[in-house]
Structures are given as structure tokens and as C-alpha cells.
Protein backbone atom coordinates (compact mmCIF):
# COMPACT_ATOMS: atom_id res chain seq x y z
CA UNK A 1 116.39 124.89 92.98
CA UNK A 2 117.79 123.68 89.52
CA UNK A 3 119.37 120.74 90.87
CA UNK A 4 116.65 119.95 93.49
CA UNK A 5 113.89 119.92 90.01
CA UNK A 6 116.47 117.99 87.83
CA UNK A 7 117.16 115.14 91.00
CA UNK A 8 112.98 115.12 91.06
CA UNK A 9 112.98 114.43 87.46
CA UNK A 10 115.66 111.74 87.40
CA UNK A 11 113.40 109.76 90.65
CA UNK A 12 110.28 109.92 88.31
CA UNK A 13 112.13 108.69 85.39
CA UNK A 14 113.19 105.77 87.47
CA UNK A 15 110.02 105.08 88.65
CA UNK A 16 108.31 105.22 84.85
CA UNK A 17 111.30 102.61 83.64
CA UNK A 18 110.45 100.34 86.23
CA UNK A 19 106.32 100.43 86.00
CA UNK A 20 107.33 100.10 81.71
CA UNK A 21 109.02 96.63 83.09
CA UNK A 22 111.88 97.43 83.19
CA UNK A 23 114.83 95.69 85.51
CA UNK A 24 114.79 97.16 88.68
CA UNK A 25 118.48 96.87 89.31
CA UNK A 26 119.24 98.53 85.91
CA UNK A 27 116.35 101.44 86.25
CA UNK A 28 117.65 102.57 89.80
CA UNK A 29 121.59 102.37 88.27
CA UNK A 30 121.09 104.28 84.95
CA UNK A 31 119.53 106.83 86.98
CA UNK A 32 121.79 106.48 89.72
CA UNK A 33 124.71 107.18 87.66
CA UNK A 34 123.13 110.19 86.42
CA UNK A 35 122.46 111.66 89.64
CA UNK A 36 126.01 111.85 90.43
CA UNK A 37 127.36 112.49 87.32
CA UNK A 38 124.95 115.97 87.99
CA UNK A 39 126.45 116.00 91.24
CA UNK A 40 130.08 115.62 89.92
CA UNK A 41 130.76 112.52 92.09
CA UNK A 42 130.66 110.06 89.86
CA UNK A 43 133.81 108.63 91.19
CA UNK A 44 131.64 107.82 94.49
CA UNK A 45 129.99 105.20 93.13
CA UNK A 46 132.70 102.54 92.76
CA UNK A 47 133.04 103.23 96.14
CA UNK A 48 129.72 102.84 97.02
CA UNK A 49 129.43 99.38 95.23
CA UNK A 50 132.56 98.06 96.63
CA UNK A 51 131.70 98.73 100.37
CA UNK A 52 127.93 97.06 99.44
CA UNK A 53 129.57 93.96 97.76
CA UNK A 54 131.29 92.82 101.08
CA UNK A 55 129.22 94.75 103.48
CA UNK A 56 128.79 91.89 105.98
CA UNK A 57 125.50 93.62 107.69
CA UNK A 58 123.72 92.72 104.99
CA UNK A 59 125.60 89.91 102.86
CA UNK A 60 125.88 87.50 105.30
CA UNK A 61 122.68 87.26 107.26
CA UNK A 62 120.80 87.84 104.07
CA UNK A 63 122.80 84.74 102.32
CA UNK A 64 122.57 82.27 105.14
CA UNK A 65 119.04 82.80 105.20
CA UNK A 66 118.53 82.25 101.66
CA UNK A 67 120.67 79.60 101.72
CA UNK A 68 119.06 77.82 104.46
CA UNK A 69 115.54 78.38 102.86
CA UNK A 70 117.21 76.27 99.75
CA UNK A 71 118.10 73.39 102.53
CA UNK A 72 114.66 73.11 103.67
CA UNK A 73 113.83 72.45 100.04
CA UNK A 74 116.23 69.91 99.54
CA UNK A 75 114.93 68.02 102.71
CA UNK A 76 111.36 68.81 102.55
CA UNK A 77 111.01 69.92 105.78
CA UNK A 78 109.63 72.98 104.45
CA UNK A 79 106.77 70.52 102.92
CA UNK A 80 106.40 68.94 106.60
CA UNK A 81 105.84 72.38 108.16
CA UNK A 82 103.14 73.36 105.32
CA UNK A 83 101.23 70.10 105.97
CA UNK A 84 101.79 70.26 109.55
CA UNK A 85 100.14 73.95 109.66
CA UNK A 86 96.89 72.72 107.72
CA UNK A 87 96.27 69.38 109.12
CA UNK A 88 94.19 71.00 111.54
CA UNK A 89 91.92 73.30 108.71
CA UNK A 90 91.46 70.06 106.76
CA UNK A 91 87.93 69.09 109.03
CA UNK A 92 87.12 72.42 109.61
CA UNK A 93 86.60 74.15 106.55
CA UNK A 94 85.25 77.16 107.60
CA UNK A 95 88.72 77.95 109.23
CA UNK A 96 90.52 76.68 105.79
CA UNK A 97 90.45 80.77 104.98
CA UNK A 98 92.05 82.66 107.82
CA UNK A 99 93.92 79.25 108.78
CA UNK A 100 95.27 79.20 104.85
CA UNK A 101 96.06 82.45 105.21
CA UNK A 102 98.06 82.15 108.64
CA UNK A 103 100.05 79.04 107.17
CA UNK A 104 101.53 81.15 104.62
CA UNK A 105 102.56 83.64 106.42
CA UNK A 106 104.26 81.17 109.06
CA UNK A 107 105.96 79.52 106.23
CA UNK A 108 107.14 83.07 104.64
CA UNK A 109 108.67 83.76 108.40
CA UNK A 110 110.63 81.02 107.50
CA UNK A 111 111.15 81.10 103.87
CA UNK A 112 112.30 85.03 103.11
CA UNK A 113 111.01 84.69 99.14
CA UNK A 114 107.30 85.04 99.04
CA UNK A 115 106.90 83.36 95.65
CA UNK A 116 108.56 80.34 97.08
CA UNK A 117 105.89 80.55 99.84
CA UNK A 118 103.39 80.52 97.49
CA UNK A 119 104.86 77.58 95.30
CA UNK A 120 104.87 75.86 98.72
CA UNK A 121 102.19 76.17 100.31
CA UNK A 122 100.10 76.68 96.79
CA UNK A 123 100.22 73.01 96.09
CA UNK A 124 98.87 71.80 99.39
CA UNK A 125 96.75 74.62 100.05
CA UNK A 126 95.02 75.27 96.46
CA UNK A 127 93.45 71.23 96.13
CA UNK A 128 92.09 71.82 99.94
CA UNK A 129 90.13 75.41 98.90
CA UNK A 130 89.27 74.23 95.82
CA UNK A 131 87.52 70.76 96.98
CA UNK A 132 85.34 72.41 99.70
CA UNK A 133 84.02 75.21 96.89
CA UNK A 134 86.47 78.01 97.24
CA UNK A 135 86.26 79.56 93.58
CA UNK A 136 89.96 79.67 92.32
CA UNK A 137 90.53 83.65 92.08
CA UNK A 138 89.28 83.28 95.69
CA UNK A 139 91.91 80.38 97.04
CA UNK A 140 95.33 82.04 94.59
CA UNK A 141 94.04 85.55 96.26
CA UNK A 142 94.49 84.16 99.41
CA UNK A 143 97.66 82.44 99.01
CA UNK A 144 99.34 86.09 97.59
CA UNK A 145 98.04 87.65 100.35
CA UNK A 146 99.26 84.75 102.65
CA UNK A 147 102.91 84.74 101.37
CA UNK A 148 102.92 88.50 100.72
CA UNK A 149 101.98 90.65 103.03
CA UNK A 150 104.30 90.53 106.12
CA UNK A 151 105.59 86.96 107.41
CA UNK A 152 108.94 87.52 106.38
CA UNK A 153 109.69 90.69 108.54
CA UNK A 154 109.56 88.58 111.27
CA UNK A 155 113.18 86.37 109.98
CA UNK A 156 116.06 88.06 111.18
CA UNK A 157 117.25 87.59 107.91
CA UNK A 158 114.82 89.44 105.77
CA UNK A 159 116.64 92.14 104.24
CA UNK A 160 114.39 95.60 105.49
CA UNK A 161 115.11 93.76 108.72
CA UNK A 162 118.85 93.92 108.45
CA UNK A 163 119.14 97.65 106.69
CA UNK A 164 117.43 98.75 108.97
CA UNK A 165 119.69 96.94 111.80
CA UNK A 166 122.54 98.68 109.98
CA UNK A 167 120.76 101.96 109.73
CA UNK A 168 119.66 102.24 113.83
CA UNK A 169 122.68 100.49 114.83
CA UNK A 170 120.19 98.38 117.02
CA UNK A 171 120.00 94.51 117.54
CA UNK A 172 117.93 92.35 115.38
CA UNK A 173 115.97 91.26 118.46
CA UNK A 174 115.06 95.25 119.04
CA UNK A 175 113.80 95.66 115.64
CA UNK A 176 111.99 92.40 115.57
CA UNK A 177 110.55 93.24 119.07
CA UNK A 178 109.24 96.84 117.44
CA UNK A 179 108.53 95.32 114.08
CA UNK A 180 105.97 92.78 115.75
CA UNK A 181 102.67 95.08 116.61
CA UNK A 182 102.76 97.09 113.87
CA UNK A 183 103.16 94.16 110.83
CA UNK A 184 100.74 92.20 113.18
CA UNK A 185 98.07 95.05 113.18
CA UNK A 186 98.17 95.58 109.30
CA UNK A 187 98.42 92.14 108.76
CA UNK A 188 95.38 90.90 111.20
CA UNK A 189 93.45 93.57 109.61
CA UNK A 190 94.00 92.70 106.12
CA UNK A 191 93.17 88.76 107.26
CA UNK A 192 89.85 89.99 108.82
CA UNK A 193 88.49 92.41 105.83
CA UNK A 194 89.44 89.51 103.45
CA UNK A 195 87.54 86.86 105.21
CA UNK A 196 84.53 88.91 105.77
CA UNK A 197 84.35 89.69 102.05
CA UNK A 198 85.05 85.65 101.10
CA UNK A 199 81.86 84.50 103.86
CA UNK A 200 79.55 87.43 103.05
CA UNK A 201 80.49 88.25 99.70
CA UNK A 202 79.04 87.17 96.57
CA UNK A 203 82.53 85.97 94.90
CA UNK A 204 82.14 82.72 96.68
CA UNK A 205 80.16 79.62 96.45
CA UNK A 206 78.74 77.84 98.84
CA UNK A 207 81.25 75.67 100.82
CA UNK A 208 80.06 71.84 100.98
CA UNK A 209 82.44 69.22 102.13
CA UNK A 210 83.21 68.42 105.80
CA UNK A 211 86.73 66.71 105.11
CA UNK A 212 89.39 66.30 103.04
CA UNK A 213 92.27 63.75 102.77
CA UNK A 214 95.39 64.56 104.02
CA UNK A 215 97.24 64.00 100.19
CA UNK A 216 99.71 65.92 97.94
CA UNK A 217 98.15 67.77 95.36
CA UNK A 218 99.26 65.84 92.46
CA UNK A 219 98.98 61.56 94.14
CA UNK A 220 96.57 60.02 96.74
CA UNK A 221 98.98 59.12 98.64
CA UNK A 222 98.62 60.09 101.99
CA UNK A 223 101.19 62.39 103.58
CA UNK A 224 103.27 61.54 106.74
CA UNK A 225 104.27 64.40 108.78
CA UNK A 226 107.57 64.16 110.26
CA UNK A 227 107.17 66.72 113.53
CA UNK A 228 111.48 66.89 113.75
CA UNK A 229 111.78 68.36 110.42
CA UNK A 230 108.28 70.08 110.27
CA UNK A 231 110.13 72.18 113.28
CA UNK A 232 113.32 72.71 111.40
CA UNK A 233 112.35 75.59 110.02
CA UNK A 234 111.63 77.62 112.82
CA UNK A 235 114.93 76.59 114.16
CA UNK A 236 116.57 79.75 113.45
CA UNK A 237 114.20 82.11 115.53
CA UNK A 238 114.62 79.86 118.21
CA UNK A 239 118.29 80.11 118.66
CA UNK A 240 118.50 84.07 117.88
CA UNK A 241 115.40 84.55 120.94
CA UNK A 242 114.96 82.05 122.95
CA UNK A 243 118.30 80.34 123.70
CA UNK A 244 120.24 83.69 124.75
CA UNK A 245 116.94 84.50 127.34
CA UNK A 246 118.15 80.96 129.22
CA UNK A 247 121.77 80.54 128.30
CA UNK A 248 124.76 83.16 128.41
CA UNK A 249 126.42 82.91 124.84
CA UNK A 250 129.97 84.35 124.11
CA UNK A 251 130.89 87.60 123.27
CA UNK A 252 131.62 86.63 119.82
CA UNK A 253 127.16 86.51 119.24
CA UNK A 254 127.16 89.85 119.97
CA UNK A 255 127.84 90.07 116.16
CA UNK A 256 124.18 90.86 114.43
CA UNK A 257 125.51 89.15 111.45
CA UNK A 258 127.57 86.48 113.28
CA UNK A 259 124.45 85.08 115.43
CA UNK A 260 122.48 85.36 112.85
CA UNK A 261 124.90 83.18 110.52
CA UNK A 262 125.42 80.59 113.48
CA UNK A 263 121.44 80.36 113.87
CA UNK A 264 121.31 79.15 109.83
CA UNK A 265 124.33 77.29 109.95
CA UNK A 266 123.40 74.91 113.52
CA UNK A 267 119.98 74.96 111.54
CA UNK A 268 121.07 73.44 108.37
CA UNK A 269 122.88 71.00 109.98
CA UNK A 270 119.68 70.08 111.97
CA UNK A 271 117.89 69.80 108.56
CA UNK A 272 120.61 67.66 107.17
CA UNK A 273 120.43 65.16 109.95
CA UNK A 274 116.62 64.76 109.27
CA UNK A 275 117.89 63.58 105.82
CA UNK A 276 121.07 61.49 106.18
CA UNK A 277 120.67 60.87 102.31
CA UNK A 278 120.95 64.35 101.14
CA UNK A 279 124.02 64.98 103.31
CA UNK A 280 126.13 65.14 100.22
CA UNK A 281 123.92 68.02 98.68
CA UNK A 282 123.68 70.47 101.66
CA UNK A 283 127.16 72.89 100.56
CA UNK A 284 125.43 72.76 96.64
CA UNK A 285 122.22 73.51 97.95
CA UNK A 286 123.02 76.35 100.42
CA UNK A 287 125.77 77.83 98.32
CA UNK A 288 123.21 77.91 95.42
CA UNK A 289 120.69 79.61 97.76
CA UNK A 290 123.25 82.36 98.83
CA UNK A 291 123.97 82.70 95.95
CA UNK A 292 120.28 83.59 94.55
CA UNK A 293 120.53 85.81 97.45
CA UNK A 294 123.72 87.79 95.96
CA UNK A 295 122.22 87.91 92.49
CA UNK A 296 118.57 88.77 93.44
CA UNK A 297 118.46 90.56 97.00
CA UNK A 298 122.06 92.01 97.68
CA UNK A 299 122.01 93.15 94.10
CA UNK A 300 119.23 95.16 94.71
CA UNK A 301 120.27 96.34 98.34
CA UNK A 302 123.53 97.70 96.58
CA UNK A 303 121.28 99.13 93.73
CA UNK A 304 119.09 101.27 96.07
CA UNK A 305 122.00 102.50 98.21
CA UNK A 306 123.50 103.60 95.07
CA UNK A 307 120.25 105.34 93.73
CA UNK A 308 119.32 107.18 97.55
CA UNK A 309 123.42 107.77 97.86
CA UNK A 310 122.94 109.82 94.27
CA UNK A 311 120.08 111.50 95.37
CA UNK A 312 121.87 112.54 98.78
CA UNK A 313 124.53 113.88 96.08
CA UNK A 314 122.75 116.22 94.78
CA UNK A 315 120.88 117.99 98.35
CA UNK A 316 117.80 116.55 97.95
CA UNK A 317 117.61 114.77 101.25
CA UNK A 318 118.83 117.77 102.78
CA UNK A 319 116.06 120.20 101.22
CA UNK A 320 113.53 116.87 102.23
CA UNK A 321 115.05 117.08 106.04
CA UNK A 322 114.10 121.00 105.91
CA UNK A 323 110.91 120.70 104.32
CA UNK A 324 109.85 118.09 107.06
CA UNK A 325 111.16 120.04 110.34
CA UNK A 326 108.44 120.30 112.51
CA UNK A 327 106.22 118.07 110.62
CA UNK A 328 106.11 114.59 111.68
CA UNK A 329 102.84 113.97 110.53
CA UNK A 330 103.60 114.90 107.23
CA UNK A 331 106.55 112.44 107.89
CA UNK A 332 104.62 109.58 109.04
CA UNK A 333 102.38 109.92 106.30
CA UNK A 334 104.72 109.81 103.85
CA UNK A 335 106.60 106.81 105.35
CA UNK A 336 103.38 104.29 104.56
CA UNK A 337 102.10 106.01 101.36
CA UNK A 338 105.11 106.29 99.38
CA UNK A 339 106.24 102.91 100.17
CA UNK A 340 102.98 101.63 99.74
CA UNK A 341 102.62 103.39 95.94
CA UNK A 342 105.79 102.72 94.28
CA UNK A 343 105.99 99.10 95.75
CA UNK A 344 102.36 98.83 93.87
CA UNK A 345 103.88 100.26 90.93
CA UNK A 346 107.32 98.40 90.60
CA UNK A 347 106.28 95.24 91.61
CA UNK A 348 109.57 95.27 94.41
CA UNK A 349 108.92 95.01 98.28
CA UNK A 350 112.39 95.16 99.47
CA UNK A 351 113.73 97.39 96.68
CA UNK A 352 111.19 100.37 97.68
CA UNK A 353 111.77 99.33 101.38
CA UNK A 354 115.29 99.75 100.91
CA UNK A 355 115.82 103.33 98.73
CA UNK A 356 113.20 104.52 101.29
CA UNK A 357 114.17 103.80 104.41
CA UNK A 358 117.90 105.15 103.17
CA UNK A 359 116.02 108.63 102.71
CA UNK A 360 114.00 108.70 105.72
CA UNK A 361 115.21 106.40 108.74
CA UNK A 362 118.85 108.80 108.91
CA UNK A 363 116.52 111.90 109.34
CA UNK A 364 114.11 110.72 111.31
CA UNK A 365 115.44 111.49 114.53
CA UNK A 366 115.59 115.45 113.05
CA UNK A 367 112.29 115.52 112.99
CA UNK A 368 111.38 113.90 116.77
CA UNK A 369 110.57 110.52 114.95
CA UNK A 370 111.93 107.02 116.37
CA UNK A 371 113.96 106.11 113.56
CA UNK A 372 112.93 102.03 113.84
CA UNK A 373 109.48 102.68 113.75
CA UNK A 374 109.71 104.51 110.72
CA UNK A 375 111.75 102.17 108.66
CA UNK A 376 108.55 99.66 110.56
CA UNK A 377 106.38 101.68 109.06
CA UNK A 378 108.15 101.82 105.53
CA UNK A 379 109.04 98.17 105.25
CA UNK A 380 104.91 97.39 106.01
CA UNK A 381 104.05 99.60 103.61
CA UNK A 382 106.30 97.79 100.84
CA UNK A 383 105.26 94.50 101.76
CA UNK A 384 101.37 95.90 101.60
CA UNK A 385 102.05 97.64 98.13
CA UNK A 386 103.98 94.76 96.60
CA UNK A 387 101.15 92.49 97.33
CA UNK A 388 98.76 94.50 94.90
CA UNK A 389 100.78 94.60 92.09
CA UNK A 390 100.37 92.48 88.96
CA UNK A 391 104.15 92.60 88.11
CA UNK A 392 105.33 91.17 91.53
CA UNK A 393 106.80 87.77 91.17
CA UNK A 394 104.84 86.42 94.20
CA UNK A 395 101.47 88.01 92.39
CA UNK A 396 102.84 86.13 89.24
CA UNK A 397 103.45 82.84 91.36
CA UNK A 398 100.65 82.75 92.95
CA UNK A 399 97.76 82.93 89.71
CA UNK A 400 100.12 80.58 87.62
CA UNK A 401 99.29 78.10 90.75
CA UNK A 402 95.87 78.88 90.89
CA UNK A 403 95.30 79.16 87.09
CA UNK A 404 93.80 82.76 86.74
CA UNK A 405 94.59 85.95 85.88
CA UNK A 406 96.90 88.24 88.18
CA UNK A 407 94.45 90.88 87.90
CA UNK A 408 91.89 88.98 89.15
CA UNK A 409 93.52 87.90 92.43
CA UNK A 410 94.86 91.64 92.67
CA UNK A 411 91.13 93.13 92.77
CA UNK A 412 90.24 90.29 95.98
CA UNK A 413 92.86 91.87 97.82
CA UNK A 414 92.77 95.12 97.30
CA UNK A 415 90.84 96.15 99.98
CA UNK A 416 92.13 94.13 102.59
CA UNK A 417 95.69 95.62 101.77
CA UNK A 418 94.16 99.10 101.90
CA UNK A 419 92.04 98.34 105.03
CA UNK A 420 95.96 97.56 106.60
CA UNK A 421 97.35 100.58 105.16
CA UNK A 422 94.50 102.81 106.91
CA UNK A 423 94.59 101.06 110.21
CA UNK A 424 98.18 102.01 109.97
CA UNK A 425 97.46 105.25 109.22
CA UNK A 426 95.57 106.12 111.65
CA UNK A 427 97.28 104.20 114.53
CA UNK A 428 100.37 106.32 113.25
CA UNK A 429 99.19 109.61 112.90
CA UNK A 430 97.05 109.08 116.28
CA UNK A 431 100.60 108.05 117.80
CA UNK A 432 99.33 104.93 119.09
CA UNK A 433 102.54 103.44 117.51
């Protein structure tokens, strides 16, 4: 009982360091340490860190996304998909709000970091919102809730998407094929409470212009959209779930992390061949993105598997397991609202994701729960909660584009992101998914 008080105390603390601003990474480690120093296992650490540092479920797919992302910046195709995804909302501008928001989230299906969704898309989307009367706190609220709130769980890279591959022991296809209805149904709902609020609300002005040029924010130079690399991003999906429906690959694919790498790898090569000229530059620029990933994501991944790891230490996933026999609902519940909160709090989607899942997605088939719907429901719930928080970098991004407040764009989304979480509440608790 001691221990089980003491293990509470040390999660709280953790939680408190980060909300005071403190670095994720070193708030889940100090207290990570101290778990298992309680739990006289401190020696388990180093060998928790060193099977995380080359852990190949989650190193590689994670860096060759990341990587790959960094390629599409390097040859712009990224840029050619954004302007190829709002061509059509630039003469309709009553569809520039759910169509802005739908952009983003395409893009972030390609591009796994949300905040360089929203530097993307921000600078062709924000001078298109803006000209037909969109108030700013309106247009930067619905970029962040654009790059934020779910596009990236559907990249095979995304890292809930591989832990919780490596938790199930399932295919990436599986969990993408379970992920898709339930992100879909937060997300659509969120879209939909968010528009109705922009058209009948009284935050926004009148709309007045019928078209706008098809120019970079910052010239008036027109923009050419080149349809090969606009469709280099998507690339990757394509080979992971189309290509083995119609073609019988080797055994060697049957690798998560190996088809995963090959998709980023034919992909980049695909982008470089758009651009002859940056040839050179591809290794720099896809080393430099994997290695962002190592520094930013992994670091993180091996973080919270430290932190849940210390926790396990010390029984308090055990007395959690107990406490939840027989009580799914209480389960499911607590899978989407304690997600949803601390993400809010710490300003870290995958982080939360990540140390939660590791508690509940191993016990969830204990308590007559399908253990990939759960971490679904968890990794939702972070993306949801990290959209509402001031701290988050893509919350950050997006009102430095858009030249207002964080707070500001936080309060417009609020209730969409809360409108998901209850739709997702109900459809869980009803067992409709």
C-alpha cells in the first residue's frame, strides 16, 4: 500500500514538472530513476535504455519516416501537395474551412511532425483565409486543428502507430485498418462542430471575395503545380497497401520495420528524381531528418518505456490490472480521458500516447478488451489533448504563423476537440467500436 501511494506520488510529480515546463524527456527520467531506485532495480534501467536505443520496431520506421519528411522539404514536393490540395478551395470559399482543414491533415499523413504541417501548409493556407475575411485567431485555429488532431496516425511511421505494432505483435496494415474509423469519427466530428461555430458564430466576419490567386504567401508569382512530386508524398502508403494487394512481395517484407523502411527509401528516391539538382543533398537531408527523429521522438519513446517500466517496478500496474477486472468500462473510460488530460497538460501527443498505452494495451486483454483498439483509443485521445494545449509546439507553430496569441486559437478549438472526445466516448462505452 506504501509503495503503491509513494509510485502515485512520483507519477504526479512528473506530471507537475512537465505542466511547470519542464523537459519532458528529463521529467519522465528523474522520476523514472526514482521509481526503481524504490523498487531496488535500478540496475534495470541501463538495460532498458540499451534495448530502446537499437530497438529496430521503433528506430527504424520512425527514422525513415522522419527522414523522408526532411526529403520532401528539400524538393518541395511537400509544397506541390499543399497547393495541389487547395487549388480547388481557392473559388469556393465557403469550402476554404473544412477544405483547409482536410489539407492539413492530408499533409500531416504525410509529414509525421504537426508543427511542420502547420509551417507548411500555414503559409499557403493563412493569405487564402485571411483575404476572403477569415479573422486570424479563426484561420491559425484551424490550421492547429488541421495539423493536430489525427492525420499522422494514418503513416505507418507515426510512432503510437509502431508501439503499438510492437505491443500487439500485429501488422502495421491491421492497426492502420482499426485505427481508421475511430481517428476518422473524432476527427470528422471535431471538423463539423468547428465549422458550424466559424459560419454561425459571431467570431467571424463576413466572407466577401469569390477568388483568389493561386500565389505564395510572400511573391505574386503564380505557383506551378508539379502533379509527379505533388504525389510523392503519398508514395509511401501506396507501396505498404496497395502494391502487396496486386503483387506477391518476398518474404523478406514481412518485416514491419523492413517494408516500412523500403516504402521511405523507393520513396526518397522518387522525390530525388523529381529534383535531379538536389541529388547531392538527399543522404544530408534524410540523415539529418532521422536524426531529429532519434533526438526528438525515439528519445522520448525510450523515456516513457523507462518511466511505465519503473512504474511496473514497483506493482502498480499489477494493483491497476486488479482494480480494473471486470470493469471495462471503467477501462475504456480511462483510455480517452487520461490521455486526453495529461496530453492537454504536457503539451506531448506521442509522449502520453506512449507511457499510456505501455500501462494499458499489455492488460487489456485481462480485462476482455481488444488490446489495438485501446492503444486506438489512447493514441486519439493524445492527439485530441495535445491539440488544446498552449505549450504544444504545433499550438506554438501555428499562432506564430497566424500572429496571435496561443490562447486564443486554443479557446476556437476547444469544443470541437471535446465534441471528438465525447463522440468517442460514447461510441466506446456503447461498444459501437
Amino acid at each position: 500500500m506504501v509503495s503503491t501511494i509513494v509510485t502515485l506520488i512520483i507519477i504526479v510529480t512528473a506530471v507537475v514538472l512537465m505542466f511547470k515546463r519542464f523537459d519532458v524527456r528529463l521529467s519522465l527520467f528523474i522520476c523514472a530513476v526514482t521509481l526503481f531506485l524504490i523498487a531496488g532495480k535500478l540496475p534495470q534501467i541501463f538495460v532498458i535504455i540499451t534495448q530502446q536505443m537499437t530497438n529496430e520496431k521503433t528506430v527504424v520506421p520512425i527514422c525513415t519516416a522522419m527522414g523522408f519528411a526532411y526529403v520532401l522539404k528539400l524538393t518541395e514536393c511537400d509544397r506541390h501537395l499543399t497547393h495541389l490540395l487547395l487549388a480547388p478551395l481557392r473559388h469556393g470559399k465557403w469550402l476554404l474551412v473544412p477544405g483547409g482543414i482536410i489539407a492539413a491533415y492530408i499533409v500531416n499523413m504525410a509529414i509525421v511532425s504537426q508543427s511542420s504541417t502547420a509551417a507548411i501548409v500555414g503559409t499557403v493556407l493563412l493569405p487564402l483565409l485571411l483575404a476572403v475575411g477569415i479573422a486570424p485567431t479563426i484561420a491559425g485555429a484551424l490550421l492547429l486543428l488541421g495539423s493536430s488532431m489525427g492525420g499522422e496516425l494514418f503513416n505507418p511511421g507515426a510512432v503510437e502507430v509502431v508501439k503499438l505494432a510492437e505491443l500487439t505483435g500485429q501488422s502495421t496494415a491491421s492497426i492502420l485498418a482499426q485505427v481508421l474509423p475511430i481517428n476518422l469519427l473524432a476527427s470528422i466530428t471535431a471538423l463539423i462542430v468547428f465549422w458550424v461555430l466559424v459560419v454561425f458564430g459571431s467570431r467571424q466576419k463576413a466572407m466577401a471575395s469569390e477568388g483568389i490567386a493561386n500565389t505564395d504567401k510572400n511573391s505574386g508569382i503564380k505557383f506551378e503545380i508539379n502533379y509527379i512530386k505533388a504525389l510523392v508524398p503519398l508514395l509511401p502508403m501506396i507501396l505498404l497497401f496497395v502494391v502487396p494487394v496486386v503483387v506477391e512481395l518476398p518474404a523478406e517484407f514481412d518485416n514491419n520495420s523492413v517494408a516500412i523502411a523500403a516504402a521511405m527509401l523507393i520513396a526518397i528516391v522518387a522525390a530525388g528524381l523529381t529534383t535531379p539538382k538536389a541529388l547531392h543533398s538527399l543522404p544530408t537531408a534524410f540523415f539529418e531528418g532521422a536524426g531529429y527523429a532519434y533526438a526528438n521522438i525515439i528519445s522520448l519513446v525510450i523515456t516513457a518505456t523507462i518511466f511505465t517500466e519503473g512504474i511496473k517496478a514497483n506493482g502498480l500496474i499489477e494493483t491497476f490490472t486488479n482494480a480494473l477486472a471486470n470493469r471495462a468500462m471503467l477501462a475504456k473510460f480511462a483510455s480517452l480521458i487520461l490521455p486526453f488530460l495529461l496530453a492537454g497538460i504536457t503539451g506531448s501527443g506521442s509522449a502520453t500516447a506512449i507511457a499510456v498505452m505501455n500501462v494499458l494495451v499489455p492488460i487489456a486483454a485481462k480485462i476482455n478488451l481488444e488490446p489495438v483498439k485501446v492503444g486506438t483509443l489512447v493514441s486519439v485521445a493524445a492527439q485530441l489533448g495535445r491539440t488544446m494545449s498552449p505549450v504544444a509546439a504545433v499550438v506554438i507553430m501555428s499562432s506564430t504563423i497566424a500572429q496571435q496569441p496561443p490562447l486564443s486559437l486554443v479557446k476556437c478549438v476547444v469544443l470541437p476537440l471535446l465534441a471528438g472526445l465525447s463522440i468517442l466516448l460514447v461510441a466506446a462505452l456503447c461498444n459501437w467500436i
